Amino acid sequence: MQKNIYEISKEGRRGYYFDTYDLEDYSKSFDIPDKFRREEAPRLPEVSENYVVRHFTKLSNRNYGVDTGMYPLGSCTMKYNPKINEVVAAMPNFSHTHPSWREKHVQGNMKIINELQGMLSELTGMPGISLQPAAGSHGELTGLMIMKQYLIDQGDVHKKNIIIPDSAHGTNPASVAMAGFIAKEVKSNAEGTIDMDALSQLIDENTAGLMLTNPNTLGLFEKDILEITKRIHDVGGLVYCDGANMNANMGITRPLEMGFDIVHLNLHKTLSTPHGGGGPGSGPVGVVSSLKDYLPGPIVKASDEDFYTFEMPAKSIGHVKNYFGNFGVYLRAYVYFLTMGGEGLKLASQLAVLNANYMKACLKEAYKVPYKALCKHEFVLAGLKEPGDVSTLDVAKRLIDYKVHPPTIYFPLIVEQCLMIEPTESESLETLDDYINILLKIAKEAKEQPELLHNAPTTASVRRLDEVSVARNPVLSYRFNGEEQ
Amino acid sequence: MKIVKGLYYSKDHEWIKIEGDRGFIGITDYAQEAMGDIVFIELPDVDESFAAEDNFAVVESVKAAADIYLPIGATVIEVNSKLEDEPELLNKAPFDEYIAIIEGFETDELETLMDADAYEAYCNSLE
Amino acid sequence: MHPYLPHTQADIDHMLQKIGVESIEDLFTDIDAKALLKSPMRLPKAESEGRVIRKLTKLGESNIDTANWLSFVGGGIYEHLIPTIVPHLISRSEFYTAYTPYQPEISQGTLQAIFEYQTMICELTGLQVANASHYDGSTALAEAAFMACGATRRDTILIPDTLSPESKNVLRTYLKYKDLNLVEVPSKDGVVDSDILKDYIHDDVAAYLVATPNYYGNLEDLTGVSEQLHANKSLLVIMSNPMSLSLFKSPGEWGADIAVGDGQVFGNPMNFGGPTLGYMACTEKLMRKMPGRIVGETLDLDGKRGYVLTLQAREQHIRREKATSNITSNEALNVLAATIYLSTMGLAGIYEVARRSHINACYLRDHLKGIKGIKIMHNQQIFNEFVIQVKDSEEVMKSLELFQIIPGIIIDHEQNLLLITTTEVHEKEDLDTLVVAMKEVLA
């Protein structure tokens, strides 16, 4: 069993050394009054430095990252995280800067912010960019707040409904609720795109807007996108682009040209910043000219004398996060822009789409392909053609035994037994072929030795875990000496 | 799938048993089967009043959360607090374990609900 | 081909053939021509690593040289010493290039680290349940406000005016669009008097959100506050600089229902304000109302201990518009840094950091007090920050720049108030340098 950090702790060990304190004598005259003094000491582990290193190295060995191997999680864009990004982000003149220093002391940071605002503006077509949101869902919330403030200013307070496709990510309706709107679901048609008749029925004068990912979560480009955005504009609504799938579009099409008013980008997807095991991300928001004044701030403006200043947009919704967003994250995206260049980004999107279509073509012999059309950077499979009693979960767990990361499963909700595969441009033909061969082999195993799938994984650090008991009786922190919560 | 005679059923898969002027409300076998392993139930407050179709409890499994609606307007007078520690009882015996006891409802409203045969036909139509 | 792209022309041709199209452009024929870009994006050309490093080094030099300046700036982001093993270990790519731990069997590293972090946060806050983090302290505070409104079914949030402007601003934005009310309680001598607070506790109040130490560095005396609130069925939410919690009363000891704060102080560099991590803990009673990811301990099929994301029915991917929050990404890598930091430092370590940060501030306050032209604003218990008043705060800042000193943050230009912060990175010599320089510029 892998011990936890408390289980290797022993009283008296320490991991850090302090020099003698010059104010030791002075400190004797200070005492914390009883009413403020902590009564019960927090229990923290006591471990020597080298054993802390060993503990977390062991934990890292129980993880899987993009550097370990292919990680084709649909709608997550697990591409290569360039190492130069890490080197730059660790430079002390960036990482040791304080956000409350004066503008003249951090002109380097501000220039980077200003230039990155410009680059993201070019990537999306949107003239206004704010880097403050910290993640994709945070960007969604921000965009919806902008939408709401704009509608309030237009006197359209009755507009409360936001239309969302049934294939949308769960964050979309959750963000809608958090911004005080009401989510209305629109069905997808047999081709996997928005059902235009169903859409017409939902649109009325109470429509505040529509949220859409394009390409959508099925990996399909919404062919009626221009008509969709027009219909929403016709009733005075705004259209929000969930930019989670921008990796299909770079240099090919842009949210502005598709008719969107607001977009967020996931820099930790499209622009190569690492996911960090679940964060930190960065979710900048871009808007059309008429919404620029509503952006959260501050944002950075350049003056003629090459001096940069912070500015709060005139009708700003306010702040959505402390300071200027996740500078340490978007600094990496800035470096990615420089190392890739405009042409490199376009090529990345093209190859991401090529990789996805190639895998889809190779897998159709053994897996159900619910949508035959060309896909963009990702595609969905509706489980095995001949599943027997094997589920998509079993297929995913068996992939682990072959030392690769499974795709996203059971999402979008409208595809049964869904496997959602996004290979990204980072994977070579050989790696794709290996992954395809594993999936085909698993399809064969499902027929011949289904128990291999039911029992999988058997080669990971743990086997399938009991998720039911823990949800009934949650153990959410270490039980010291077996004590109850 | 088990269906008990003599109860009233809603389209959202709740059952109501009437005893005098009190009603017992729970979820059906069909509902628990669809949810999978139930891990938690959020019970209403005692003395809380609800209109018909109000959400009065939440049932959670590992992969789903379902709002439970009161098919008729009523006041909760008692809850089955045993379910707080053993939510799995709803999987084991959905018709034995009520969620709440209600009072103060209009008997007319019960007529909008299904009887066992109608509910069975309804469930079959969903397959 | 670009170094990040492994495709050869032969590979591309082979793949196109398998797909059954002639060219890469043919893969985009489903896009309406009107939506296609007509000209290439106006972005720079790709540059080599050497040039990019040179460019970024130069940009870094447009900031002040952090190694040669003496800064007493805090107010929410703090410079503490970071053990070298922290950046070293979080740079292991199995950690930082992994996604959210959706496949627990191959994510036990991330999951176990979060579980250990949750344990440490519970210990520090004195509460029973912690989640896997928020974007920062202020967004954690805003989510705590939503959580309190949801749990109490009320719509008014009380805050003291001693809350930091960053937190107030974020809270204001979040509450405004959800049609929730924000009411500010005035302070006296840099803290809130519980007699004044009493008059604000009405039956629409979901919670009182208070920071201690507050923005001015003062500790709020919360004696009797949780009792007042609970008698009104309102909740108490306490925000803290968690480094102070080894010295001062924990949120749990004050009777808080929810504790939040920014964990940047634990092993994370200042990063120009982000990324940091927002922590959140609550009582067991509120467990299922808590937003965010939570890791739980369980067993695998062989009875072996393991960890999974749990209580997921609260979350957006299942509950959609009824979820406790829309949060998806959190700040997992910053959480990992905090966990490694706390493992390395232990209680003795963070106690020593907190003690030195505190004593340094007391020493500095003592020695600035006697200088003509400086007024110590409040007479309160402090942690590691305090406010002074000078005649012309702009002038003081400018003059001290000549010594390469940033003495603090001007938090009020009209009143000329300066917030001064110390941590254990300051040696006695640094404190004396500021005192001498202040004397000189104010003379």
PDB file of C-alpha atoms in Angstrom, chain A residues 293-437:
ATOM      1  CA  ASP A 293     -16.370  48.548 -22.627  1.00  0.00           C
ATOM      2  CA  TYR A 294     -17.932  45.727 -20.588  1.00  0.00           C
ATOM      3  CA  LEU A 295     -14.823  43.561 -20.236  1.00  0.00           C
ATOM      4  CA  PRO A 296     -13.583  42.736 -16.743  1.00  0.00           C
ATOM      5  CA  GLY A 297     -10.360  44.456 -15.899  1.00  0.00           C
ATOM      6  CA  PRO A 298      -7.962  45.895 -15.570  1.00  0.00           C
ATOM      7  CA  ILE A 299      -6.620  45.461 -19.075  1.00  0.00           C
ATOM      8  CA  VAL A 300      -3.348  46.885 -20.385  1.00  0.00           C
ATOM      9  CA  LYS A 301      -3.163  49.812 -22.791  1.00  0.00           C
ATOM     10  CA  ALA A 302      -0.051  51.041 -24.578  1.00  0.00           C
ATOM     11  CA  SER A 303       0.699  54.749 -24.754  1.00  0.00           C
ATOM     12  CA  ASP A 304       2.655  56.445 -27.516  1.00  0.00           C
ATOM     13  CA  GLU A 305       5.831  56.551 -25.488  1.00  0.00           C
ATOM     14  CA  ASP A 306       5.928  52.775 -25.207  1.00  0.00           C
ATOM     15  CA  PHE A 307       4.644  52.996 -21.637  1.00  0.00           C
ATOM     16  CA  TYR A 308       1.950  50.595 -20.526  1.00  0.00           C
ATOM     17  CA  THR A 309      -0.912  51.402 -18.174  1.00  0.00           C
ATOM     18  CA  PHE A 310      -3.729  49.492 -16.536  1.00  0.00           C
ATOM     19  CA  GLU A 311      -7.217  50.601 -17.391  1.00  0.00           C
ATOM     20  CA  MET A 312     -10.681  49.617 -16.295  1.00  0.00           C
ATOM     21  CA  PRO A 313     -13.051  49.513 -19.300  1.00  0.00           C
ATOM     22  CA  ALA A 314     -15.730  52.243 -19.070  1.00  0.00           C
ATOM     23  CA  LYS A 315     -18.756  50.046 -18.310  1.00  0.00           C
ATOM     24  CA  SER A 316     -16.815  47.084 -16.948  1.00  0.00           C
ATOM     25  CA  ILE A 317     -18.719  44.315 -15.206  1.00  0.00           C
ATOM     26  CA  GLY A 318     -15.965  44.613 -12.565  1.00  0.00           C
ATOM     27  CA  HIS A 319     -13.326  42.146 -11.429  1.00  0.00           C
ATOM     28  CA  VAL A 320     -13.864  38.398 -11.742  1.00  0.00           C
ATOM     29  CA  LYS A 321     -10.575  37.423 -10.118  1.00  0.00           C
ATOM     30  CA  ASN A 322      -7.774  38.989  -8.091  1.00  0.00           C
ATOM     31  CA  TYR A 323      -5.364  41.205 -10.010  1.00  0.00           C
ATOM     32  CA  PHE A 324      -4.722  40.344 -13.669  1.00  0.00           C
ATOM     33  CA  GLY A 325      -5.663  36.685 -13.989  1.00  0.00           C
ATOM     34  CA  ASN A 326      -3.209  33.789 -14.137  1.00  0.00           C
ATOM     35  CA  PHE A 327      -0.147  35.632 -15.427  1.00  0.00           C
ATOM     36  CA  GLY A 328       2.119  32.629 -14.816  1.00  0.00           C
ATOM     37  CA  VAL A 329      -0.097  30.563 -17.104  1.00  0.00           C
ATOM     38  CA  TYR A 330      -0.710  32.978 -19.955  1.00  0.00           C
ATOM     39  CA  LEU A 331       2.962  33.899 -20.038  1.00  0.00           C
ATOM     40  CA  ARG A 332       3.453  30.345 -21.332  1.00  0.00           C
ATOM     41  CA  ALA A 333       0.826  30.894 -24.037  1.00  0.00           C
ATOM     42  CA  TYR A 334       2.669  34.041 -25.073  1.00  0.00           C
ATOM     43  CA  VAL A 335       5.856  32.016 -25.504  1.00  0.00           C
ATOM     44  CA  TYR A 336       3.880  29.426 -27.506  1.00  0.00           C
ATOM     45  CA  PHE A 337       2.735  32.154 -29.905  1.00  0.00           C
ATOM     46  CA  LEU A 338       6.357  33.179 -30.413  1.00  0.00           C
ATOM     47  CA  THR A 339       7.712  29.676 -30.975  1.00  0.00           C
ATOM     48  CA  MET A 340       4.837  28.572 -33.236  1.00  0.00           C
ATOM     49  CA  GLY A 341       4.188  31.745 -35.205  1.00  0.00           C
ATOM     50  CA  GLY A 342       0.966  32.337 -37.116  1.00  0.00           C
ATOM     51  CA  GLU A 343       1.721  29.718 -39.756  1.00  0.00           C
ATOM     52  CA  GLY A 344       2.687  27.136 -37.175  1.00  0.00           C
ATOM     53  CA  LEU A 345      -0.622  27.567 -35.372  1.00  0.00           C
ATOM     54  CA  LYS A 346      -2.573  27.055 -38.585  1.00  0.00           C
ATOM     55  CA  LEU A 347      -0.557  23.958 -39.355  1.00  0.00           C
ATOM     56  CA  ALA A 348      -1.220  22.659 -35.837  1.00  0.00           C
ATOM     57  CA  SER A 349      -4.973  22.950 -36.390  1.00  0.00           C
ATOM     58  CA  GLN A 350      -4.739  21.298 -39.796  1.00  0.00           C
ATOM     59  CA  LEU A 351      -2.765  18.363 -38.442  1.00  0.00           C
ATOM     60  CA  ALA A 352      -5.064  18.013 -35.447  1.00  0.00           C
ATOM     61  CA  VAL A 353      -7.979  17.629 -37.867  1.00  0.00           C
ATOM     62  CA  LEU A 354      -5.973  15.257 -40.071  1.00  0.00           C
ATOM     63  CA  ASN A 355      -5.110  13.065 -37.078  1.00  0.00           C
ATOM     64  CA  ALA A 356      -8.730  12.882 -35.944  1.00  0.00           C
ATOM     65  CA  ASN A 357     -10.102  11.986 -39.353  1.00  0.00           C
ATOM     66  CA  TYR A 358      -7.407   9.362 -39.831  1.00  0.00           C
ATOM     67  CA  MET A 359      -8.232   7.646 -36.542  1.00  0.00           C
ATOM     68  CA  LYS A 360     -11.915   7.775 -37.291  1.00  0.00           C
ATOM     69  CA  ALA A 361     -11.368   6.150 -40.689  1.00  0.00           C
ATOM     70  CA  CYS A 362      -9.275   3.371 -39.143  1.00  0.00           C
ATOM     71  CA  LEU A 363     -11.684   2.584 -36.294  1.00  0.00           C
ATOM     72  CA  LYS A 364     -14.948   2.332 -38.205  1.00  0.00           C
ATOM     73  CA  GLU A 365     -14.489  -1.381 -38.838  1.00  0.00           C
ATOM     74  CA  ALA A 366     -14.910  -2.244 -35.150  1.00  0.00           C
ATOM     75  CA  TYR A 367     -16.647   0.721 -33.553  1.00  0.00           C
ATOM     76  CA  LYS A 368     -19.971   2.420 -34.259  1.00  0.00           C
ATOM     77  CA  VAL A 369     -19.541   5.750 -35.997  1.00  0.00           C
ATOM     78  CA  PRO A 370     -22.755   7.682 -35.326  1.00  0.00           C
ATOM     79  CA  TYR A 371     -21.885  10.654 -37.553  1.00  0.00           C
ATOM     80  CA  LYS A 372     -20.347   9.898 -40.918  1.00  0.00           C
ATOM     81  CA  ALA A 373     -19.431  13.462 -41.930  1.00  0.00           C
ATOM     82  CA  LEU A 374     -15.880  14.763 -41.831  1.00  0.00           C
ATOM     83  CA  CYS A 375     -14.901  15.540 -38.297  1.00  0.00           C
ATOM     84  CA  LYS A 376     -12.754  18.368 -37.093  1.00  0.00           C
ATOM     85  CA  HIS A 377     -10.147  17.927 -34.335  1.00  0.00           C
ATOM     86  CA  GLU A 378     -12.131  15.221 -32.487  1.00  0.00           C
ATOM     87  CA  PHE A 379     -14.786  12.591 -33.145  1.00  0.00           C
ATOM     88  CA  VAL A 380     -17.162  10.346 -31.255  1.00  0.00           C
ATOM     89  CA  LEU A 381     -17.754   6.602 -31.389  1.00  0.00           C
ATOM     90  CA  ALA A 382     -20.919   5.004 -30.037  1.00  0.00           C
ATOM     91  CA  GLY A 383     -19.137   2.056 -28.437  1.00  0.00           C
ATOM     92  CA  LEU A 384     -18.260  -1.298 -29.999  1.00  0.00           C
ATOM     93  CA  LYS A 385     -20.040  -2.639 -33.047  1.00  0.00           C
ATOM     94  CA  GLU A 386     -20.357  -5.991 -31.298  1.00  0.00           C
ATOM     95  CA  PRO A 387     -20.326  -5.113 -27.618  1.00  0.00           C
ATOM     96  CA  GLY A 388     -21.758  -8.304 -26.134  1.00  0.00           C
ATOM     97  CA  ASP A 389     -21.881  -7.489 -22.423  1.00  0.00           C
ATOM     98  CA  VAL A 390     -18.938  -5.115 -22.625  1.00  0.00           C
ATOM     99  CA  SER A 391     -19.447  -1.411 -21.930  1.00  0.00           C
ATOM    100  CA  THR A 392     -17.483   1.636 -22.969  1.00  0.00           C
ATOM    101  CA  LEU A 393     -16.211   1.850 -19.406  1.00  0.00           C
ATOM    102  CA  ASP A 394     -14.687  -1.617 -19.842  1.00  0.00           C
ATOM    103  CA  VAL A 395     -13.006  -0.553 -23.078  1.00  0.00           C
ATOM    104  CA  ALA A 396     -11.577   2.524 -21.351  1.00  0.00           C
ATOM    105  CA  LYS A 397     -10.246   0.501 -18.433  1.00  0.00           C
ATOM    106  CA  ARG A 398      -8.690  -2.056 -20.772  1.00  0.00           C
ATOM    107  CA  LEU A 399      -6.813   0.738 -22.570  1.00  0.00           C
ATOM    108  CA  ILE A 400      -5.094   1.440 -19.263  1.00  0.00           C
ATOM    109  CA  ASP A 401      -3.681  -2.101 -19.299  1.00  0.00           C
ATOM    110  CA  TYR A 402      -2.080  -1.236 -22.636  1.00  0.00           C
ATOM    111  CA  LYS A 403      -0.378   1.752 -20.953  1.00  0.00           C
ATOM    112  CA  VAL A 404      -2.250   4.460 -22.833  1.00  0.00           C
ATOM    113  CA  HIS A 405      -4.740   6.998 -21.555  1.00  0.00           C
ATOM    114  CA  PRO A 406      -8.413   6.386 -22.408  1.00  0.00           C
ATOM    115  CA  PRO A 407     -10.445   8.991 -24.287  1.00  0.00           C
ATOM    116  CA  THR A 408     -13.297  10.977 -22.729  1.00  0.00           C
ATOM    117  CA  ILE A 409     -16.187   8.568 -22.115  1.00  0.00           C
ATOM    118  CA  TYR A 410     -19.956   8.897 -21.746  1.00  0.00           C
ATOM    119  CA  PHE A 411     -19.851  12.418 -23.051  1.00  0.00           C
ATOM    120  CA  PRO A 412     -21.615  14.041 -24.890  1.00  0.00           C
ATOM    121  CA  LEU A 413     -24.675  12.642 -23.175  1.00  0.00           C
ATOM    122  CA  ILE A 414     -26.621  12.314 -26.446  1.00  0.00           C
ATOM    123  CA  VAL A 415     -24.385   9.505 -27.745  1.00  0.00           C
ATOM    124  CA  GLU A 416     -24.837   6.146 -26.080  1.00  0.00           C
ATOM    125  CA  GLN A 417     -21.691   4.385 -24.896  1.00  0.00           C
ATOM    126  CA  CYS A 418     -19.785   7.380 -26.160  1.00  0.00           C
ATOM    127  CA  LEU A 419     -16.019   7.468 -26.673  1.00  0.00           C
ATOM    128  CA  MET A 420     -14.833  10.955 -27.557  1.00  0.00           C
ATOM    129  CA  ILE A 421     -11.382  10.976 -29.090  1.00  0.00           C
ATOM    130  CA  GLU A 422      -9.136  13.989 -29.637  1.00  0.00           C
ATOM    131  CA  PRO A 423      -5.644  12.948 -30.697  1.00  0.00           C
ATOM    132  CA  THR A 424      -4.230  16.535 -31.169  1.00  0.00           C
ATOM    133  CA  GLU A 425      -1.509  17.442 -33.648  1.00  0.00           C
ATOM    134  CA  SER A 426       1.246  16.295 -31.296  1.00  0.00           C
ATOM    135  CA  GLU A 427       0.872  12.581 -32.050  1.00  0.00           C
ATOM    136  CA  SER A 428       2.822  10.932 -34.857  1.00  0.00           C
ATOM    137  CA  LEU A 429       1.414   8.463 -37.385  1.00  0.00           C
ATOM    138  CA  GLU A 430       3.142   5.602 -35.545  1.00  0.00           C
ATOM    139  CA  THR A 431       1.605   6.580 -32.209  1.00  0.00           C
ATOM    140  CA  LEU A 432      -1.840   6.866 -33.785  1.00  0.00           C
ATOM    141  CA  ASP A 433      -1.406   3.450 -35.413  1.00  0.00           C
ATOM    142  CA  ASP A 434      -0.399   1.933 -32.087  1.00  0.00           C
ATOM    143  CA  TYR A 435      -3.450   3.376 -30.382  1.00  0.00           C
ATOM    144  CA  ILE A 436      -5.731   2.258 -33.226  1.00  0.00           C
ATOM    145  CA  ASN A 437      -4.305  -1.265 -33.074  1.00  0.00           C
TER     146      ASN A 437
END
